[in-house]
């Protein structure tokens, strides 16, 4: 019995390995998905296979199994060679020992100014954006190897965001004028969008860009907050709203490249305690003149530009956070190693073991997802905007969790090592990029919008049951299994994974299939108001983020196990543990989504929230107060 | 003390008192008040022998004081306040040990409460309940209970409680003990007390705009309460106080409490040039039993855009309110300030309610609402010219001064 089971396992593993090898060496193995049929016409090794977006399709119950194959696009030896040939990182690291050594010992203490470090990195030819000579995965690995501290990473990411915006939306004039200098770091850039009154909502900006007919320039007037690198930037990308001009009836949001030398720009520091080095602050534009040709894209492209700051893959900051987590983890290990609690060594207490496992799992998830993302971008021609946003959400949350857990283990030592400040820095970096709530809403809303586009006909019929009784009855019959929480698992995800991950694959499949049902249900319930139901949107995004994390983790551990990499047993155990940890949460979230509406447990809570708002804060009487004397 | 424990204690004390009464003073009572009891026996025959009577706890050595507090003595007091009122009650209690005419006394005392300004004072009511003789009127069987034992006295106590209720005075737990000692646990006043204790605490906090129990009669404070209450429709409201001394050309030197929310400022800023805005009043609002006068800055109704209802069933092109263009076909829900009869742009109370103070209000508003300078401000007031003509308010007719208008229009 045992022998036959073992044989089965071995056969499955071999089959899987064969499949992987086959896929790796033949590009004909995978066919393009029907959704986005935009395979490039030219042939050759550089051609990427077109794919329909992954997370968006997950909401429709479709799971492209190719995404369960962990990408193998980087040859580390080649990468090292590339780094030696192209980058002067080693050189700069020696020249400025602060980059590496300080990060090990006192990462929060900044002996050398951020600006100087950024300057040296520009000189060392670090790729700020996708370049010909190295692919995305390699770029990410380079970012990780640089081992940046957070302020530096933040500044570099801002630069790369501006480079991306100019190269994606700018016309020839803008590109020729700015792009080269931005890439080389000759011009330092900042991105100015958030305002105090509207937060990160670019559709209601108060900063005005009025067209001055006489001078032929726009005049930008307003104050921007949380502008990273606002102190030293030579160039600002400013998102502003232009009043109804040029014969337009409504305000339009537009974006400009503004030179600092244009005049009327003043800067005031914000956030003095953490991230002091990266010049975060308020930038005031006082009727700053901007020539018309400095507008990025067309007059109504501003929102697309603004959207870039969400979908932009912040490689520097994500890898910097990953490194910070790893370092904190190792420090925590140092404490665990030596300290004793009462008689028992701390290392033997269950709670500490559990905490260490959690931190380790967080790091594993983030690492897997980062390289999964970069690999997918390399392998396929696919829209990864949602994945990018979801990845950032994972990154920010797990970084804060992991560092907090580490600090708990470190105890008082976390203050000595400056780890408490690290937490502040991470929070500041998250704020300066985008808050996780915004990222989550973005992921869920766009996912649901995509799903709704495809399900529109069904939803219309389901919302009018008296007009379409046949359809509704049929749907009831069809969803019998779903209503019993036993969807038919026909995606066969286990085929792509090692058999020891069967149970986890099943959970992933179950989640995907239930998500489709949940999305159908909430679309039927709320109709076109669905994106406004933010509580449910956050739930959807939770599920999407979990699916992304599980996919990446399962793919990675399966690949490790099949190729027999060192510690692959632990990796599989970790993957199973990660999925199992998520299981109850996922099931509960889906259940909450399905029950919804009037019977949901949200309603009383939301009502109470409205009450707290209208009463002006905490209004409840003191427990010692007596109504009857 | 917990009121249950208190009851137990009082019950025990009652028994002791009974015992003491029976042992020591029955003889004295018999001796000194023989006359009274003989008279009493004519109307109500005592059911028990005198030794179980429960009240006279004080030896009757002194000759009874014949100087009674006459029922209308309350009216004759020059200095009417809580102390003198209590003094009167105590005077009665001390002089009239036998509580002769206590029902009449209590009715008279209840009648005069307002004059002394004590109609909301629980202590006073308790002092009055204390006037009732203890123990005597407790019913002994179910028939007495149901057939209103001592009807006049019970009715008096019920009236007392009723007056408390009218004035919103919630009894406390001690009062229960007091009433039980007088009328027994099944007495009608105790039942009324129980109902009051059930409902009154529930209604006490029914109003969403609470004012302190001891509401001051300071007009400025009342004006703040009034403006806060009116402007509570908008949580972002900013309430500010202006001093007219700081405004040049102001004749009236007084204060202005002004309430305006950012929404109202925005609405005001969006008004087209030379739109007439009206200062209207005077309106009145009640804060407890005080009347506060307020004025309103109002603009005429603006044209509402007609909305076509969205088809909620069509999800093929859902609008995402995040990083997308503001929708042009959306009609924004009007704010609470945009009412059917116009847009309310701000409200105020002034110290004098005079026209000059309202002019000063408009001038003060101009600091935060520069747009106001481009608008035509029209004063359509029922307010008096100045505070000296306050008495004429009632008879004044709504009219628009044609000659005054020019001077009062700001631009």
CSV table of N, CA and C in Angstrom, one decimal, chain A residues 199-261:
chain,number,residue,atom,x,y,z
A,199,UNK,N,-6.9,64.8,0.0
A,199,UNK,CA,-6.2,63.6,0.1
A,199,UNK,C,-5.6,63.1,-1.2
A,200,UNK,N,-5.8,61.8,-1.5
A,200,UNK,CA,-5.2,61.3,-2.7
A,200,UNK,C,-6.2,61.2,-3.8
A,201,UNK,N,-7.3,61.9,-3.7
A,201,UNK,CA,-8.3,61.8,-4.8
A,201,UNK,C,-8.0,62.9,-5.8
A,202,UNK,N,-7.5,62.5,-7.0
A,202,UNK,CA,-7.1,63.5,-8.0
A,202,UNK,C,-8.3,64.1,-8.7
A,203,UNK,N,-9.5,63.6,-8.5
A,203,UNK,CA,-10.6,64.1,-9.3
A,203,UNK,C,-11.2,65.4,-8.7
A,204,UNK,N,-10.8,65.7,-7.5
A,204,UNK,CA,-11.4,66.9,-6.9
A,204,UNK,C,-10.2,67.9,-6.4
A,205,UNK,N,-9.2,68.0,-7.2
A,205,UNK,CA,-8.1,68.8,-6.7
A,205,UNK,C,-8.4,70.3,-6.6
A,206,UNK,N,-7.8,70.9,-5.7
A,206,UNK,CA,-8.0,72.3,-5.5
A,206,UNK,C,-6.9,73.2,-6.2
A,207,UNK,N,-5.8,72.5,-6.5
A,207,UNK,CA,-4.8,73.2,-7.2
A,207,UNK,C,-5.2,73.5,-8.6
A,208,UNK,N,-5.1,74.8,-9.0
A,208,UNK,CA,-5.7,75.2,-10.3
A,208,UNK,C,-4.6,75.4,-11.3
A,209,UNK,N,-4.9,75.0,-12.5
A,209,UNK,CA,-4.0,75.3,-13.6
A,209,UNK,C,-4.8,76.2,-14.7
A,210,UNK,N,-4.6,77.4,-14.6
A,210,UNK,CA,-5.4,78.3,-15.5
A,210,UNK,C,-4.6,78.7,-16.7
A,211,UNK,N,-5.3,78.7,-17.8
A,211,UNK,CA,-4.5,79.0,-19.0
A,211,UNK,C,-4.5,80.6,-19.2
A,212,UNK,N,-3.3,81.0,-19.3
A,212,UNK,CA,-3.1,82.5,-19.5
A,212,UNK,C,-2.9,82.7,-21.0
A,213,UNK,N,-4.0,83.3,-21.6
A,213,UNK,CA,-4.1,83.4,-23.0
A,213,UNK,C,-2.9,84.3,-23.5
A,214,UNK,N,-2.7,85.4,-22.8
A,214,UNK,CA,-1.7,86.4,-23.2
A,214,UNK,C,-0.3,85.8,-23.3
A,215,UNK,N,0.0,85.1,-22.2
A,215,UNK,CA,1.4,84.6,-22.2
A,215,UNK,C,1.5,83.2,-22.9
A,216,UNK,N,0.4,82.6,-23.1
A,216,UNK,CA,0.4,81.3,-23.7
A,216,UNK,C,0.9,80.2,-22.8
A,217,UNK,N,0.8,80.5,-21.5
A,217,UNK,CA,1.3,79.5,-20.5
A,217,UNK,C,0.1,79.2,-19.5
A,218,UNK,N,0.3,78.1,-18.8
A,218,UNK,CA,-0.6,77.7,-17.7
A,218,UNK,C,0.0,78.4,-16.5
A,219,UNK,N,-0.9,78.7,-15.6
A,219,UNK,CA,-0.5,79.3,-14.3
A,219,UNK,C,-1.0,78.3,-13.2
A,220,UNK,N,0.0,77.7,-12.5
A,220,UNK,CA,-0.4,76.7,-11.5
A,220,UNK,C,-0.4,77.4,-10.1
A,221,UNK,N,-1.5,77.2,-9.4
A,221,UNK,CA,-1.7,77.8,-8.1
A,221,UNK,C,-2.3,76.8,-7.1
A,222,UNK,N,-1.6,76.6,-6.1
A,222,UNK,CA,-2.1,75.7,-5.0
A,222,UNK,C,-1.0,75.1,-4.2
A,223,UNK,N,-1.4,74.3,-3.2
A,223,UNK,CA,-0.4,73.7,-2.3
A,223,UNK,C,-0.5,72.2,-2.4
A,224,UNK,N,0.6,71.5,-2.5
A,224,UNK,CA,0.6,70.1,-2.5
A,224,UNK,C,1.3,69.6,-1.3
A,225,UNK,N,0.8,68.4,-0.8
A,225,UNK,CA,1.4,67.9,0.5
A,225,UNK,C,2.1,66.6,0.2
A,226,UNK,N,2.9,66.2,1.2
A,226,UNK,CA,3.6,64.9,1.2
A,226,UNK,C,4.4,64.7,-0.2
A,227,UNK,N,5.0,65.7,-0.6
A,227,UNK,CA,5.8,65.6,-1.8
A,227,UNK,C,7.2,65.1,-1.5
A,228,UNK,N,7.4,63.8,-1.9
A,228,UNK,CA,8.7,63.2,-1.6
A,228,UNK,C,9.7,63.9,-2.5
A,229,UNK,N,10.9,64.2,-1.9
A,229,UNK,CA,12.0,64.8,-2.6
A,229,UNK,C,11.6,66.3,-3.0
A,230,UNK,N,10.6,66.8,-2.4
A,230,UNK,CA,10.2,68.2,-2.7
A,230,UNK,C,11.2,69.2,-2.5
A,231,UNK,N,12.1,68.9,-1.6
A,231,UNK,CA,13.1,69.9,-1.2
A,231,UNK,C,14.2,70.1,-2.3
A,232,UNK,N,14.6,69.0,-2.9
A,232,UNK,CA,15.8,69.0,-3.8
A,232,UNK,C,15.4,68.9,-5.2
A,233,UNK,N,14.1,68.6,-5.5
A,233,UNK,CA,13.7,68.3,-6.9
A,233,UNK,C,14.0,69.4,-7.8
A,234,UNK,N,14.4,69.1,-9.0
A,234,UNK,CA,14.6,70.1,-10.1
A,234,UNK,C,13.3,70.2,-10.9
A,235,UNK,N,12.6,69.1,-10.9
A,235,UNK,CA,11.4,69.0,-11.8
A,235,UNK,C,10.3,68.4,-11.0
A,236,UNK,N,9.1,68.9,-11.1
A,236,UNK,CA,7.9,68.4,-10.4
A,236,UNK,C,6.9,67.9,-11.5
A,237,UNK,N,6.3,66.7,-11.2
A,237,UNK,CA,5.2,66.4,-12.0
A,237,UNK,C,4.0,66.8,-11.1
A,238,UNK,N,3.2,67.7,-11.6
A,238,UNK,CA,2.1,68.3,-10.8
A,238,UNK,C,0.8,67.9,-11.5
A,239,UNK,N,-0.1,67.3,-10.6
A,239,UNK,CA,-1.4,67.0,-11.1
A,239,UNK,C,-2.3,68.2,-10.6
A,240,UNK,N,-3.0,68.8,-11.5
A,240,UNK,CA,-3.9,69.9,-11.2
A,240,UNK,C,-5.1,69.9,-12.0
A,241,UNK,N,-6.1,70.6,-11.5
A,241,UNK,CA,-7.3,70.7,-12.3
A,241,UNK,C,-7.4,72.0,-13.1
A,242,UNK,N,-7.8,71.9,-14.3
A,242,UNK,CA,-7.9,73.2,-15.1
A,242,UNK,C,-9.3,73.6,-15.2
A,243,UNK,N,-9.6,74.8,-15.0
A,243,UNK,CA,-11.0,75.2,-15.0
A,243,UNK,C,-11.5,75.1,-16.4
A,244,UNK,N,-12.8,75.3,-16.5
A,244,UNK,CA,-13.5,75.1,-17.8
A,244,UNK,C,-13.0,76.2,-18.8
A,245,UNK,N,-12.0,75.8,-19.6
A,245,UNK,CA,-11.5,76.7,-20.6
A,245,UNK,C,-11.3,76.0,-21.9
A,246,UNK,N,-10.8,76.7,-22.9
A,246,UNK,CA,-10.6,76.1,-24.2
A,246,UNK,C,-12.0,75.5,-24.7
A,247,UNK,N,-13.0,76.2,-24.4
A,247,UNK,CA,-14.3,75.7,-24.8
A,247,UNK,C,-14.9,74.5,-24.2
A,248,UNK,N,-14.3,74.1,-23.0
A,248,UNK,CA,-14.8,72.9,-22.3
A,248,UNK,C,-15.7,73.3,-21.2
A,249,UNK,N,-16.7,72.5,-21.0
A,249,UNK,CA,-17.8,72.8,-20.1
A,249,UNK,C,-17.3,72.5,-18.7
A,250,UNK,N,-16.5,71.4,-18.5
A,250,UNK,CA,-16.2,70.9,-17.2
A,250,UNK,C,-14.7,71.0,-16.9
A,251,UNK,N,-14.4,70.9,-15.6
A,251,UNK,CA,-13.0,70.9,-15.2
A,251,UNK,C,-12.4,69.7,-15.7
A,252,UNK,N,-11.1,69.8,-16.0
A,252,UNK,CA,-10.4,68.6,-16.4
A,252,UNK,C,-9.2,68.5,-15.5
A,253,UNK,N,-8.8,67.3,-15.3
A,253,UNK,CA,-7.6,67.1,-14.5
A,253,UNK,C,-6.4,66.9,-15.5
A,254,UNK,N,-5.4,67.6,-15.3
A,254,UNK,CA,-4.2,67.5,-16.2
A,254,UNK,C,-2.9,67.5,-15.4
A,255,UNK,N,-1.9,67.0,-16.1
A,255,UNK,CA,-0.6,66.9,-15.4
A,255,UNK,C,0.4,67.7,-16.1
A,256,UNK,N,1.4,68.2,-15.4
A,256,UNK,CA,2.4,69.1,-16.0
A,256,UNK,C,3.8,68.6,-15.5
A,257,UNK,N,4.8,68.9,-16.3
A,257,UNK,CA,6.1,68.9,-15.8
A,257,UNK,C,6.5,70.3,-15.5
A,258,UNK,N,6.9,70.6,-14.3
A,258,UNK,CA,7.1,71.9,-13.9
A,258,UNK,C,8.6,72.0,-13.4
A,259,UNK,N,9.3,73.0,-14.1
A,259,UNK,CA,10.7,73.2,-13.7
A,259,UNK,C,10.7,74.0,-12.4
A,260,UNK,N,11.7,73.7,-11.5
A,260,UNK,CA,11.8,74.5,-10.3
A,260,UNK,C,12.1,75.9,-10.6
A,261,UNK,N,12.8,76.1,-11.7
A,261,UNK,CA,13.3,77.4,-12.0
A,261,UNK,C,12.2,78.3,-12.5
